[in-house]
mmCIF file of C-alpha atoms in Angstrom:
data_model
loop_
_atom_site.group_PDB
_atom_site.id
_atom_site.type_symbol
_atom_site.label_atom_id
_atom_site.label_comp_id
_atom_site.label_asym_id
_atom_site.label_seq_id
_atom_site.Cartn_x
_atom_site.Cartn_y
_atom_site.Cartn_z
ATOM 1 C CA MET A 16 73.871 96.206 45.615
ATOM 2 C CA THR A 17 75.851 99.410 45.356
ATOM 3 C CA LYS A 18 79.445 99.764 46.466
ATOM 4 C CA ALA A 19 78.414 102.238 49.185
ATOM 5 C CA ALA A 20 75.849 99.807 50.610
ATOM 6 C CA SER A 21 78.385 97.007 50.460
ATOM 7 C CA ARG A 22 80.940 99.143 52.359
ATOM 8 C CA GLU A 23 78.341 99.970 55.043
ATOM 9 C CA ILE A 24 77.517 96.297 55.508
ATOM 10 C CA ASN A 25 81.207 95.382 55.719
ATOM 11 C CA HIS A 26 81.795 98.219 58.212
ATOM 12 C CA ALA A 27 78.853 97.074 60.350
ATOM 13 C CA ARG A 28 80.056 93.474 60.128
ATOM 14 C CA ALA A 29 83.567 94.518 61.162
ATOM 15 C CA GLY A 30 82.148 96.283 64.216
ATOM 16 C CA PHE A 31 80.109 93.220 65.099
ATOM 17 C CA LEU A 32 83.109 90.934 64.661
ATOM 18 C CA ALA A 33 85.253 93.160 66.891
ATOM 19 C CA LEU A 34 82.538 93.131 69.558
ATOM 20 C CA ARG A 35 82.192 89.357 69.244
ATOM 21 C CA ASP A 36 85.953 88.908 69.643
ATOM 22 C CA GLU A 37 85.966 91.130 72.735
ATOM 23 C CA LEU A 38 83.099 89.186 74.300
ATOM 24 C CA GLN A 39 84.827 85.887 73.581
ATOM 25 C CA ALA A 40 88.035 87.191 75.144
ATOM 26 C CA ARG A 41 86.120 88.327 78.229
ATOM 27 C CA HIS A 42 84.372 84.989 78.456
ATOM 28 C CA ALA A 43 87.769 83.310 78.378
ATOM 29 C CA ASP A 44 89.003 85.836 80.994
ATOM 30 C CA LEU A 45 91.786 86.965 78.667
ATOM 31 C CA ASP A 46 91.279 90.606 79.704
ATOM 32 C CA LEU A 47 91.483 89.634 83.364
ATOM 33 C CA ALA A 48 94.515 87.425 82.740
ATOM 34 C CA GLU A 49 96.296 90.362 81.125
ATOM 35 C CA VAL A 50 95.596 92.560 84.164
ATOM 36 C CA TRP A 51 96.630 89.761 86.555
ATOM 37 C CA ASP A 52 99.885 89.138 84.678
ATOM 38 C CA GLY A 53 100.768 92.836 84.898
ATOM 39 C CA MET A 54 100.269 93.010 88.671
ATOM 40 C CA LYS A 55 103.032 93.025 91.252
ATOM 41 C CA ARG A 56 102.961 90.415 94.011
ATOM 42 C CA SER A 57 101.741 92.951 96.593
ATOM 43 C CA GLU A 58 98.948 94.099 94.256
ATOM 44 C CA ARG A 59 97.857 90.497 93.707
ATOM 45 C CA LYS A 60 97.783 89.970 97.468
ATOM 46 C CA ALA A 61 95.564 93.040 97.937
ATOM 47 C CA VAL A 62 93.161 91.804 95.245
ATOM 48 C CA LEU A 63 93.027 88.288 96.710
ATOM 49 C CA LEU A 64 92.340 89.740 100.163
ATOM 50 C CA SER A 65 89.589 91.959 98.750
ATOM 51 C CA ALA A 66 88.101 88.979 96.939
ATOM 52 C CA THR A 67 88.252 87.066 100.269
ATOM 53 C CA ILE A 68 90.047 84.243 98.491
ATOM 54 C CA ILE A 69 92.839 84.429 101.049
ATOM 55 C CA LYS A 70 92.675 85.490 104.673
ATOM 56 C CA PRO A 71 94.944 88.095 106.293
ATOM 57 C CA ASP A 72 98.130 86.824 107.937
ATOM 58 C CA SER A 73 97.484 85.626 111.466
ATOM 59 C CA GLY A 74 100.749 87.126 112.675
ATOM 60 C CA SER A 75 102.129 83.833 113.972
ATOM 61 C CA LYS A 76 105.718 82.960 113.115
ATOM 62 C CA LYS A 77 104.872 79.293 112.534
ATOM 63 C CA PRO A 78 104.189 78.513 108.854
ATOM 64 C CA ASP A 79 101.043 76.537 108.119
ATOM 65 C CA ASP A 80 99.331 75.073 105.059
ATOM 66 C CA SER A 81 97.222 78.195 104.515
ATOM 67 C CA SER A 82 100.324 80.396 104.211
ATOM 68 C CA ASN A 83 101.743 77.997 101.611
ATOM 69 C CA HIS A 84 98.423 78.135 99.743
ATOM 70 C CA ARG A 85 98.539 81.958 99.843
ATOM 71 C CA ALA A 86 102.040 81.963 98.392
ATOM 72 C CA GLU A 87 100.923 79.611 95.624
ATOM 73 C CA LEU A 88 97.933 81.795 94.712
ATOM 74 C CA LEU A 89 100.139 84.848 94.370
ATOM 75 C CA THR A 90 102.114 83.127 91.623
ATOM 76 C CA THR A 91 99.342 81.025 90.073
ATOM 77 C CA PRO A 92 98.412 82.005 86.516
ATOM 78 C CA LEU A 93 94.793 83.090 86.317
ATOM 79 C CA ARG A 94 93.933 80.361 83.809
ATOM 80 C CA GLN A 95 94.734 77.734 86.453
ATOM 81 C CA MET A 96 92.354 79.212 89.042
ATOM 82 C CA SER A 97 88.785 78.085 89.506
ATOM 83 C CA VAL A 98 85.953 79.941 87.783
ATOM 84 C CA GLU A 99 84.672 81.102 91.188
ATOM 85 C CA ASP A 100 88.067 82.568 92.077
ATOM 86 C CA ARG A 101 88.293 84.362 88.717
ATOM 87 C CA VAL A 102 84.812 85.849 89.191
ATOM 88 C CA ALA A 103 85.726 86.967 92.726
ATOM 89 C CA ILE A 104 88.959 88.527 91.445
ATOM 90 C CA ARG A 105 87.113 90.364 88.656
ATOM 91 C CA HIS A 106 84.580 91.767 91.154
ATOM 92 C CA ALA A 107 87.341 92.779 93.580
ATOM 93 C CA ILE A 108 89.236 94.618 90.838
ATOM 94 C CA HIS A 109 86.053 96.443 89.784
ATOM 95 C CA ARG A 110 85.303 97.434 93.411
ATOM 96 C CA MET A 111 88.854 98.632 93.987
ATOM 97 C CA SER A 112 88.862 100.541 90.701
ATOM 98 C CA ALA A 113 85.561 102.261 91.526
ATOM 99 C CA PHE A 114 86.884 103.166 94.980
ATOM 100 C CA ALA A 115 90.100 104.594 93.505
ATOM 101 C CA SER A 116 88.117 106.607 90.944
ATOM 102 C CA GLY A 117 85.950 108.025 93.726
ATOM 103 C CA LEU A 118 89.014 109.056 95.725
ATOM 104 C CA LYS A 119 90.549 110.660 92.650
ATOM 105 C CA ASP A 120 87.350 112.617 91.983
ATOM 106 C CA ARG A 121 87.179 113.819 95.589
ATOM 107 C CA CYS A 122 90.819 114.909 95.540
ATOM 108 C CA HIS A 123 90.276 116.766 92.267
ATOM 109 C CA LYS A 124 87.219 118.571 93.660
ATOM 110 C CA HIS A 125 89.151 119.469 96.802
ATOM 111 C CA SER A 126 92.138 120.806 94.857
ATOM 112 C CA ALA A 127 89.836 122.846 92.589
ATOM 113 C CA SER A 128 88.200 124.544 95.582
ATOM 114 C CA ARG A 129 91.487 125.175 97.427
ATOM 115 C CA PRO A 130 92.186 128.631 95.877
ATOM 116 C CA VAL A 131 88.653 129.709 96.784
ATOM 117 C CA GLU A 132 89.206 128.602 100.379
ATOM 118 C CA LEU A 133 92.564 130.394 100.518
ATOM 119 C CA ALA A 134 91.008 133.576 99.103
ATOM 120 C CA ALA A 135 88.321 133.459 101.801
ATOM 121 C CA LEU A 136 91.011 133.077 104.459
ATOM 122 C CA ALA A 137 92.952 135.997 102.959
ATOM 123 C CA ARG A 138 89.806 138.195 103.038
ATOM 124 C CA THR A 139 89.170 137.243 106.656
ATOM 125 C CA ALA A 140 92.754 138.129 107.543
ATOM 126 C CA LEU A 141 92.405 141.491 105.743
ATOM 127 C CA ASP A 142 89.162 142.203 107.609
ATOM 128 C CA LYS A 143 90.992 141.575 110.888
ATOM 129 C CA GLY A 144 93.903 143.740 109.770
ATOM 130 C CA ASP A 145 96.343 140.819 109.871
ATOM 131 C CA MET A 146 98.494 141.707 106.857
ATOM 132 C CA THR A 147 101.039 138.951 107.527
ATOM 133 C CA ALA A 148 98.383 136.239 107.342
ATOM 134 C CA ALA A 149 96.757 137.869 104.296
ATOM 135 C CA ARG A 150 100.103 137.944 102.445
ATOM 136 C CA HIS A 151 100.701 134.322 103.426
ATOM 137 C CA PHE A 152 97.372 133.169 101.955
ATOM 138 C CA ILE A 153 97.881 135.268 98.820
ATOM 139 C CA SER A 154 101.327 133.736 98.282
ATOM 140 C CA LEU A 155 99.802 130.264 98.623
ATOM 141 C CA ILE A 156 97.232 131.170 95.967
ATOM 142 C CA GLU A 157 99.978 132.502 93.673
ATOM 143 C CA THR A 158 102.155 129.400 94.018
ATOM 144 C CA ALA A 159 99.172 127.129 93.386
ATOM 145 C CA SER A 160 98.388 128.852 90.081
#
């Protein structure tokens, strides 16, 4: 076997081993545990609500067992949760991430078309002879650039 062929095999093996390690970490929920550990208490609460693991506060002033359970879940390490809860949390995070990405995309599309909309408004104002409005829209376009 040539040195070049040996290097290719070792490179392919290294890629396989990295993939295997990543899959093992995912199976052990290490990636999810890292995300969970980095979350603030309010973020954890939102994820648990989305995963329907906890129910929204009833609004009553009287503490009950369910509110104590909620407080415990917010501080429970992921490794101590049931497999079902971890799966629900993973799905909730994916849903929330996809939703946030969609909002970001929509906002980006809207901001990209804003100068075009302002230019159309400026043209309309010019057609009507409203120079004050036309200057206003042009200044908005200039400050956006």
